[in-house]
mmCIF file of N, CA and C in Angstrom:
data_model
loop_
_atom_site.group_PDB
_atom_site.id
_atom_site.type_symbol
_atom_site.label_atom_id
_atom_site.label_comp_id
_atom_site.label_asym_id
_atom_site.label_seq_id
_atom_site.Cartn_x
_atom_site.Cartn_y
_atom_site.Cartn_z
ATOM 1 N N GLU A 1 -13.143 -2.603 -50.445
ATOM 2 C CA GLU A 1 -12.950 -3.119 -51.789
ATOM 3 C C GLU A 1 -11.728 -2.444 -52.410
ATOM 4 N N LYS A 2 -11.002 -3.213 -53.203
ATOM 5 C CA LYS A 2 -9.789 -2.689 -53.845
ATOM 6 C C LYS A 2 -10.084 -1.499 -54.753
ATOM 7 N N LEU A 3 -11.194 -1.572 -55.473
ATOM 8 C CA LEU A 3 -11.532 -0.498 -56.399
ATOM 9 C C LEU A 3 -11.746 0.812 -55.654
ATOM 10 N N GLN A 4 -12.523 0.782 -54.584
ATOM 11 C CA GLN A 4 -12.800 1.997 -53.813
ATOM 12 C C GLN A 4 -11.520 2.583 -53.237
ATOM 13 N N ASN A 5 -10.650 1.726 -52.708
ATOM 14 C CA ASN A 5 -9.379 2.197 -52.155
ATOM 15 C C ASN A 5 -8.515 2.831 -53.241
ATOM 16 N N SER A 6 -8.518 2.227 -54.415
ATOM 17 C CA SER A 6 -7.724 2.754 -55.530
ATOM 18 C C SER A 6 -8.242 4.114 -55.982
ATOM 19 N N ILE A 7 -9.549 4.229 -56.105
ATOM 20 C CA ILE A 7 -10.150 5.497 -56.519
ATOM 21 C C ILE A 7 -9.860 6.581 -55.487
ATOM 22 N N GLU A 8 -10.001 6.239 -54.220
ATOM 23 C CA GLU A 8 -9.747 7.198 -53.147
ATOM 24 C C GLU A 8 -8.283 7.653 -53.153
ATOM 25 N N LEU A 9 -7.369 6.716 -53.325
ATOM 26 C CA LEU A 9 -5.946 7.047 -53.369
ATOM 27 C C LEU A 9 -5.639 7.985 -54.534
ATOM 28 N N LEU A 10 -6.175 7.681 -55.712
ATOM 29 C CA LEU A 10 -5.929 8.515 -56.889
ATOM 30 C C LEU A 10 -6.553 9.904 -56.742
ATOM 31 N N ASN A 11 -7.761 9.974 -56.183
ATOM 32 C CA ASN A 11 -8.406 11.272 -55.968
ATOM 33 C C ASN A 11 -7.636 12.110 -54.952
ATOM 34 N N ASN A 12 -7.161 11.469 -53.888
ATOM 35 C CA ASN A 12 -6.361 12.188 -52.892
ATOM 36 C C ASN A 12 -5.061 12.693 -53.508
ATOM 37 N N TYR A 13 -4.458 11.898 -54.364
ATOM 38 C CA TYR A 13 -3.217 12.314 -55.029
ATOM 39 C C TYR A 13 -3.467 13.532 -55.916
ATOM 40 N N LYS A 14 -4.574 13.494 -56.665
ATOM 41 C CA LYS A 14 -4.907 14.623 -57.542
ATOM 42 C C LYS A 14 -5.163 15.894 -56.740
ATOM 43 N N ALA A 15 -5.729 15.733 -55.531
ATOM 44 C CA ALA A 15 -6.034 16.882 -54.678
ATOM 45 C C ALA A 15 -4.827 17.319 -53.851
ATOM 46 N N GLY A 16 -3.729 16.566 -53.926
ATOM 47 C CA GLY A 16 -2.526 16.912 -53.182
ATOM 48 C C GLY A 16 -2.572 16.522 -51.720
ATOM 49 N N LYS A 17 -3.436 15.575 -51.365
ATOM 50 C CA LYS A 17 -3.620 15.166 -49.973
ATOM 51 C C LYS A 17 -2.879 13.886 -49.612
ATOM 52 N N VAL A 18 -1.975 13.445 -50.443
ATOM 53 C CA VAL A 18 -1.307 12.170 -50.212
ATOM 54 C C VAL A 18 0.024 12.399 -49.513
ATOM 55 N N GLY A 19 0.320 11.539 -48.548
ATOM 56 C CA GLY A 19 1.593 11.607 -47.842
ATOM 57 C C GLY A 19 2.662 10.848 -48.597
ATOM 58 N N LEU A 20 3.212 9.852 -47.956
ATOM 59 C CA LEU A 20 4.289 9.062 -48.557
ATOM 60 C C LEU A 20 3.708 7.891 -49.341
ATOM 61 N N ILE A 21 3.481 8.121 -50.605
ATOM 62 C CA ILE A 21 2.951 7.092 -51.494
ATOM 63 C C ILE A 21 3.963 6.898 -52.617
ATOM 64 N N SER A 22 4.284 5.650 -52.888
ATOM 65 C CA SER A 22 5.259 5.371 -53.944
ATOM 66 C C SER A 22 4.594 5.415 -55.320
ATOM 67 N N ASP A 23 5.423 5.595 -56.328
ATOM 68 C CA ASP A 23 4.929 5.559 -57.708
ATOM 69 C C ASP A 23 4.304 4.205 -58.014
ATOM 70 N N GLN A 24 4.893 3.155 -57.471
ATOM 71 C CA GLN A 24 4.382 1.806 -57.707
ATOM 72 C C GLN A 24 2.957 1.661 -57.170
ATOM 73 N N GLN A 25 2.680 2.219 -55.994
ATOM 74 C CA GLN A 25 1.330 2.151 -55.429
ATOM 75 C C GLN A 25 0.344 2.928 -56.292
ATOM 76 N N LEU A 26 0.757 4.071 -56.794
ATOM 77 C CA LEU A 26 -0.119 4.862 -57.660
ATOM 78 C C LEU A 26 -0.399 4.145 -58.977
ATOM 79 N N TRP A 27 0.623 3.532 -59.567
ATOM 80 C CA TRP A 27 0.420 2.798 -60.823
ATOM 81 C C TRP A 27 -0.476 1.586 -60.607
ATOM 82 N N GLU A 28 -0.316 0.907 -59.479
ATOM 83 C CA GLU A 28 -1.164 -0.248 -59.173
ATOM 84 C C GLU A 28 -2.617 0.195 -59.015
ATOM 85 N N ALA A 29 -2.836 1.314 -58.330
ATOM 86 C CA ALA A 29 -4.190 1.849 -58.156
ATOM 87 C C ALA A 29 -4.787 2.223 -59.509
ATOM 88 N N GLN A 30 -3.992 2.838 -60.378
ATOM 89 C CA GLN A 30 -4.471 3.207 -61.713
ATOM 90 C C GLN A 30 -4.804 1.965 -62.533
ATOM 91 N N LYS A 31 -3.988 0.932 -62.415
ATOM 92 C CA LYS A 31 -4.222 -0.315 -63.154
ATOM 93 C C LYS A 31 -5.537 -0.958 -62.716
ATOM 94 N N ILE A 32 -5.786 -0.992 -61.413
ATOM 95 C CA ILE A 32 -7.023 -1.577 -60.893
ATOM 96 C C ILE A 32 -8.223 -0.779 -61.383
ATOM 97 N N LYS A 33 -8.125 0.536 -61.291
ATOM 98 C CA LYS A 33 -9.232 1.397 -61.712
ATOM 99 C C LYS A 33 -9.527 1.236 -63.200
ATOM 100 N N SER A 34 -8.497 1.261 -64.029
ATOM 101 C CA SER A 34 -8.724 1.183 -65.475
ATOM 102 C C SER A 34 -9.159 -0.208 -65.929
ATOM 103 N N ALA A 35 -8.864 -1.239 -65.147
ATOM 104 C CA ALA A 35 -9.282 -2.594 -65.506
ATOM 105 C C ALA A 35 -10.751 -2.839 -65.196
ATOM 106 N N ILE A 36 -11.319 -2.071 -64.265
ATOM 107 C CA ILE A 36 -12.684 -2.336 -63.813
ATOM 108 C C ILE A 36 -13.685 -1.303 -64.327
ATOM 109 N N LEU A 37 -13.263 -0.051 -64.476
ATOM 110 C CA LEU A 37 -14.187 1.008 -64.875
ATOM 111 C C LEU A 37 -14.053 1.347 -66.352
ATOM 112 N N HIS A 38 -15.191 1.630 -66.989
ATOM 113 C CA HIS A 38 -15.196 2.063 -68.385
ATOM 114 C C HIS A 38 -14.559 3.449 -68.455
ATOM 115 N N PRO A 39 -13.638 3.682 -69.390
ATOM 116 C CA PRO A 39 -12.922 4.961 -69.429
ATOM 117 C C PRO A 39 -13.797 6.173 -69.765
ATOM 118 N N ASP A 40 -14.863 5.985 -70.528
ATOM 119 C CA ASP A 40 -15.708 7.115 -70.918
ATOM 120 C C ASP A 40 -16.848 7.363 -69.944
ATOM 121 N N THR A 41 -17.510 6.297 -69.521
ATOM 122 C CA THR A 41 -18.693 6.459 -68.674
ATOM 123 C C THR A 41 -18.388 6.363 -67.189
ATOM 124 N N GLY A 42 -17.300 5.696 -66.822
ATOM 125 C CA GLY A 42 -16.967 5.523 -65.412
ATOM 126 C C GLY A 42 -17.768 4.428 -64.736
ATOM 127 N N GLU A 43 -18.558 3.691 -65.511
ATOM 128 C CA GLU A 43 -19.357 2.603 -64.950
ATOM 129 C C GLU A 43 -18.518 1.336 -64.849
ATOM 130 N N LYS A 44 -18.895 0.480 -63.882
ATOM 131 C CA LYS A 44 -18.201 -0.795 -63.726
ATOM 132 C C LYS A 44 -18.484 -1.693 -64.925
ATOM 133 N N ILE A 45 -17.446 -2.382 -65.365
ATOM 134 C CA ILE A 45 -17.582 -3.357 -66.450
ATOM 135 C C ILE A 45 -17.712 -4.727 -65.793
ATOM 136 N N LEU A 46 -18.703 -5.497 -66.196
ATOM 137 C CA LEU A 46 -18.896 -6.828 -65.631
ATOM 138 C C LEU A 46 -17.679 -7.705 -65.933
ATOM 139 N N PRO A 47 -17.260 -8.549 -64.996
ATOM 140 C CA PRO A 47 -16.041 -9.359 -65.172
ATOM 141 C C PRO A 47 -15.927 -10.121 -66.493
ATOM 142 N N PRO A 48 -16.999 -10.743 -67.010
ATOM 143 C CA PRO A 48 -16.810 -11.482 -68.271
ATOM 144 C C PRO A 48 -16.519 -10.579 -69.476
ATOM 145 N N PHE A 49 -16.809 -9.291 -69.360
ATOM 146 C CA PHE A 49 -16.626 -8.372 -70.487
ATOM 147 C C PHE A 49 -15.367 -7.521 -70.370
ATOM 148 N N ARG A 50 -14.603 -7.704 -69.311
ATOM 149 C CA ARG A 50 -13.349 -6.965 -69.154
ATOM 150 C C ARG A 50 -12.297 -7.581 -70.059
ATOM 151 N N MET A 51 -11.365 -6.770 -70.512
ATOM 152 C CA MET A 51 -10.302 -7.277 -71.387
ATOM 153 C C MET A 51 -9.456 -8.326 -70.677
ATOM 154 N N SER A 52 -9.332 -8.224 -69.361
ATOM 155 C CA SER A 52 -8.549 -9.214 -68.618
ATOM 156 C C SER A 52 -9.251 -10.566 -68.589
ATOM 157 N N GLY A 53 -10.517 -10.602 -68.980
ATOM 158 C CA GLY A 53 -11.265 -11.850 -68.987
ATOM 159 C C GLY A 53 -11.064 -12.670 -70.249
ATOM 160 N N TYR A 54 -10.376 -12.110 -71.235
ATOM 161 C CA TYR A 54 -10.155 -12.808 -72.493
ATOM 162 C C TYR A 54 -8.777 -13.455 -72.506
ATOM 163 N N VAL A 55 -8.749 -14.695 -72.905
ATOM 164 C CA VAL A 55 -7.489 -15.431 -72.980
ATOM 165 C C VAL A 55 -7.270 -15.814 -74.435
ATOM 166 N N PRO A 56 -6.094 -15.510 -74.984
ATOM 167 C CA PRO A 56 -5.848 -15.880 -76.383
ATOM 168 C C PRO A 56 -5.786 -17.398 -76.550
ATOM 169 N N PHE A 57 -6.254 -17.869 -77.685
ATOM 170 C CA PHE A 57 -6.256 -19.310 -77.958
ATOM 171 C C PHE A 57 -4.968 -19.726 -78.590
#
């Protein structure tokens, strides 16, 4: 799953275990993580309640 890969990549980066990873890959991983997980609780947000699920009229 994309979320698990993103979390793993970010955790490895924080621990200093990452090899050749571009800034773009890290930002993409952060974007995926922040779009799916609640920032305070870390729980998954259901798709209809994510901010990306709202379209302006």
